[in-house]
Amino acid sequence: MDRFTHVYKGSPPDHCVCDQALRQLPNGEWAIIFMTGGDHEPRKDNYIAMCRSKDRGTTWSKPETVLRFDDRACLLSEVIVHQEEIRVIVESHLGHFEDWQVFVLI
């Protein structure tokens, strides 16, 4: 059955919301992992957050921070769930697109 659910609405100071991935976690929960923070991209305030659902998307948790740096932005590239392992692949920059770095969180 198709349905529309509003999981997270960005609001200042975390207005920007993009680069989302919906995954089923090893414990059966659903997760939406996304980039938020700041009011646009690129911003040093951008970070990776996640909302969880225990009822297959009917209700969602408040966002929890997955990765946030004090001096750099984080952007979501990919989320891989395999058996009991979750890998979040992110990129980082200093507030402009010319200085990207890539990280893998395990």
PDB file of C-alpha atoms in Angstrom:
ATOM      1  CA  MET A   1       0.000   0.000   0.000  1.00  0.00           C
ATOM      2  CA  ASP A   2       1.428   3.378  -0.985  1.00  0.00           C
ATOM      3  CA  ARG A   3       1.319   6.152   1.583  1.00  0.00           C
ATOM      4  CA  PHE A   4       2.906   9.505   2.306  1.00  0.00           C
ATOM      5  CA  THR A   5       4.489  10.144   5.707  1.00  0.00           C
ATOM      6  CA  HIS A   6       6.237  13.320   6.771  1.00  0.00           C
ATOM      7  CA  VAL A   7       9.240  12.043   8.751  1.00  0.00           C
ATOM      8  CA  TYR A   8      11.272  15.203   9.420  1.00  0.00           C
ATOM      9  CA  LYS A   9      10.738  18.842   8.532  1.00  0.00           C
ATOM     10  CA  GLY A  10      13.793  21.004   8.804  1.00  0.00           C
ATOM     11  CA  SER A  11      13.388  24.163  10.812  1.00  0.00           C
ATOM     12  CA  PRO A  12      15.953  26.819  11.776  1.00  0.00           C
ATOM     13  CA  PRO A  13      18.721  26.405  12.637  1.00  0.00           C
ATOM     14  CA  ASP A  14      18.524  22.989  10.887  1.00  0.00           C
ATOM     15  CA  HIS A  15      16.496  24.104   7.902  1.00  0.00           C
ATOM     16  CA  CYS A  16      18.294  22.234   5.119  1.00  0.00           C
ATOM     17  CA  VAL A  17      17.217  18.595   4.572  1.00  0.00           C
ATOM     18  CA  CYS A  18      18.499  16.447   1.705  1.00  0.00           C
ATOM     19  CA  ASP A  19      20.467  13.353   0.646  1.00  0.00           C
ATOM     20  CA  GLN A  20      18.234  10.835   2.409  1.00  0.00           C
ATOM     21  CA  ALA A  21      18.401   7.023   2.460  1.00  0.00           C
ATOM     22  CA  LEU A  22      15.699   4.662   3.745  1.00  0.00           C
ATOM     23  CA  ARG A  23      17.117   1.381   5.092  1.00  0.00           C
ATOM     24  CA  GLN A  24      15.924  -1.548   7.179  1.00  0.00           C
ATOM     25  CA  LEU A  25      18.292  -2.016  10.122  1.00  0.00           C
ATOM     26  CA  PRO A  26      19.488  -5.421  11.393  1.00  0.00           C
ATOM     27  CA  ASN A  27      16.982  -5.251  14.296  1.00  0.00           C
ATOM     28  CA  GLY A  28      14.068  -4.797  11.840  1.00  0.00           C
ATOM     29  CA  GLU A  29      13.564  -1.071  12.448  1.00  0.00           C
ATOM     30  CA  TRP A  30      13.379   1.271   9.498  1.00  0.00           C
ATOM     31  CA  ALA A  31      15.718   4.247   9.406  1.00  0.00           C
ATOM     32  CA  ILE A  32      15.863   7.386   7.315  1.00  0.00           C
ATOM     33  CA  ILE A  33      19.411   8.744   7.335  1.00  0.00           C
ATOM     34  CA  PHE A  34      19.764  12.262   5.931  1.00  0.00           C
ATOM     35  CA  MET A  35      21.756  15.481   5.880  1.00  0.00           C
ATOM     36  CA  THR A  36      20.422  18.493   7.781  1.00  0.00           C
ATOM     37  CA  GLY A  37      21.783  21.605   9.479  1.00  0.00           C
ATOM     38  CA  GLY A  38      22.280  25.142   8.311  1.00  0.00           C
ATOM     39  CA  ASP A  39      19.945  26.863   5.894  1.00  0.00           C
ATOM     40  CA  HIS A  40      21.503  25.746   2.600  1.00  0.00           C
ATOM     41  CA  GLU A  41      24.321  23.703   1.103  1.00  0.00           C
ATOM     42  CA  PRO A  42      27.288  24.070   1.351  1.00  0.00           C
ATOM     43  CA  ARG A  43      27.457  25.067   5.025  1.00  0.00           C
ATOM     44  CA  LYS A  44      29.787  23.976   7.837  1.00  0.00           C
ATOM     45  CA  ASP A  45      26.653  23.430   9.961  1.00  0.00           C
ATOM     46  CA  ASN A  46      25.475  20.478   7.826  1.00  0.00           C
ATOM     47  CA  TYR A  47      25.512  17.100   9.583  1.00  0.00           C
ATOM     48  CA  ILE A  48      24.082  13.574   9.312  1.00  0.00           C
ATOM     49  CA  ALA A  49      20.991  12.617  11.326  1.00  0.00           C
ATOM     50  CA  MET A  50      18.607   9.674  11.496  1.00  0.00           C
ATOM     51  CA  CYS A  51      14.950   9.024  12.378  1.00  0.00           C
ATOM     52  CA  ARG A  52      13.782   5.481  13.245  1.00  0.00           C
ATOM     53  CA  SER A  53      10.473   3.654  12.908  1.00  0.00           C
ATOM     54  CA  LYS A  54       9.522   0.504  14.815  1.00  0.00           C
ATOM     55  CA  ASP A  55       6.163   0.150  13.011  1.00  0.00           C
ATOM     56  CA  ARG A  56       7.227   0.087   9.345  1.00  0.00           C
ATOM     57  CA  GLY A  57       6.932   3.827   8.853  1.00  0.00           C
ATOM     58  CA  THR A  58       3.663   4.660  10.600  1.00  0.00           C
ATOM     59  CA  THR A  59       5.437   6.696  13.290  1.00  0.00           C
ATOM     60  CA  TRP A  60       8.977   8.060  13.453  1.00  0.00           C
ATOM     61  CA  SER A  61      11.372   9.029  16.235  1.00  0.00           C
ATOM     62  CA  LYS A  62      12.817  12.478  16.684  1.00  0.00           C
ATOM     63  CA  PRO A  63      16.114  12.883  14.813  1.00  0.00           C
ATOM     64  CA  GLU A  64      19.312  11.645  16.406  1.00  0.00           C
ATOM     65  CA  THR A  65      22.751  12.783  15.307  1.00  0.00           C
ATOM     66  CA  VAL A  66      24.809  10.199  13.409  1.00  0.00           C
ATOM     67  CA  LEU A  67      27.866  12.349  12.635  1.00  0.00           C
ATOM     68  CA  ARG A  68      28.610  16.015  13.277  1.00  0.00           C
ATOM     69  CA  PHE A  69      31.915  17.892  13.259  1.00  0.00           C
ATOM     70  CA  ASP A  70      32.563  21.204  15.030  1.00  0.00           C
ATOM     71  CA  ASP A  71      34.538  22.665  12.125  1.00  0.00           C
ATOM     72  CA  ARG A  72      33.401  20.756   9.004  1.00  0.00           C
ATOM     73  CA  ALA A  73      30.233  19.830   7.174  1.00  0.00           C
ATOM     74  CA  CYS A  74      28.999  16.263   6.644  1.00  0.00           C
ATOM     75  CA  LEU A  75      27.030  15.075   3.613  1.00  0.00           C
ATOM     76  CA  LEU A  76      25.480  11.655   3.140  1.00  0.00           C
ATOM     77  CA  SER A  77      26.726   9.562   0.218  1.00  0.00           C
ATOM     78  CA  GLU A  78      25.457   6.040   0.922  1.00  0.00           C
ATOM     79  CA  VAL A  79      24.213   3.691   3.653  1.00  0.00           C
ATOM     80  CA  ILE A  80      24.958  -0.026   3.373  1.00  0.00           C
ATOM     81  CA  VAL A  81      23.311  -2.545   5.694  1.00  0.00           C
ATOM     82  CA  HIS A  82      24.686  -6.087   5.470  1.00  0.00           C
ATOM     83  CA  GLN A  83      23.896  -8.718   8.085  1.00  0.00           C
ATOM     84  CA  GLU A  84      24.648  -7.023  11.449  1.00  0.00           C
ATOM     85  CA  GLU A  85      26.800  -4.230  10.020  1.00  0.00           C
ATOM     86  CA  ILE A  86      25.730  -0.700   9.066  1.00  0.00           C
ATOM     87  CA  ARG A  87      28.133   1.446   7.036  1.00  0.00           C
ATOM     88  CA  VAL A  88      27.429   5.116   6.526  1.00  0.00           C
ATOM     89  CA  ILE A  89      29.559   6.721   3.826  1.00  0.00           C
ATOM     90  CA  VAL A  90      29.811  10.488   4.154  1.00  0.00           C
ATOM     91  CA  GLU A  91      31.670  13.345   2.555  1.00  0.00           C
ATOM     92  CA  SER A  92      32.973  16.381   4.370  1.00  0.00           C
ATOM     93  CA  HIS A  93      34.017  19.916   3.444  1.00  0.00           C
ATOM     94  CA  LEU A  94      34.948  23.230   5.074  1.00  0.00           C
ATOM     95  CA  GLY A  95      31.959  25.183   3.812  1.00  0.00           C
ATOM     96  CA  HIS A  96      32.689  25.092   0.086  1.00  0.00           C
ATOM     97  CA  PHE A  97      32.843  22.317  -2.471  1.00  0.00           C
ATOM     98  CA  GLU A  98      36.549  22.562  -3.314  1.00  0.00           C
ATOM     99  CA  ASP A  99      37.865  20.629  -0.283  1.00  0.00           C
ATOM    100  CA  TRP A 100      35.922  17.328  -0.092  1.00  0.00           C
ATOM    101  CA  GLN A 101      36.938  14.374   2.071  1.00  0.00           C
ATOM    102  CA  VAL A 102      35.258  10.962   2.248  1.00  0.00           C
ATOM    103  CA  PHE A 103      34.685   8.974   5.475  1.00  0.00           C
ATOM    104  CA  VAL A 104      33.229   5.512   6.118  1.00  0.00           C
ATOM    105  CA  LEU A 105      31.544   4.969   9.507  1.00  0.00           C
ATOM    106  CA  ILE A 106      31.219   1.384  10.683  1.00  0.00           C
TER     107      ILE A 106
END
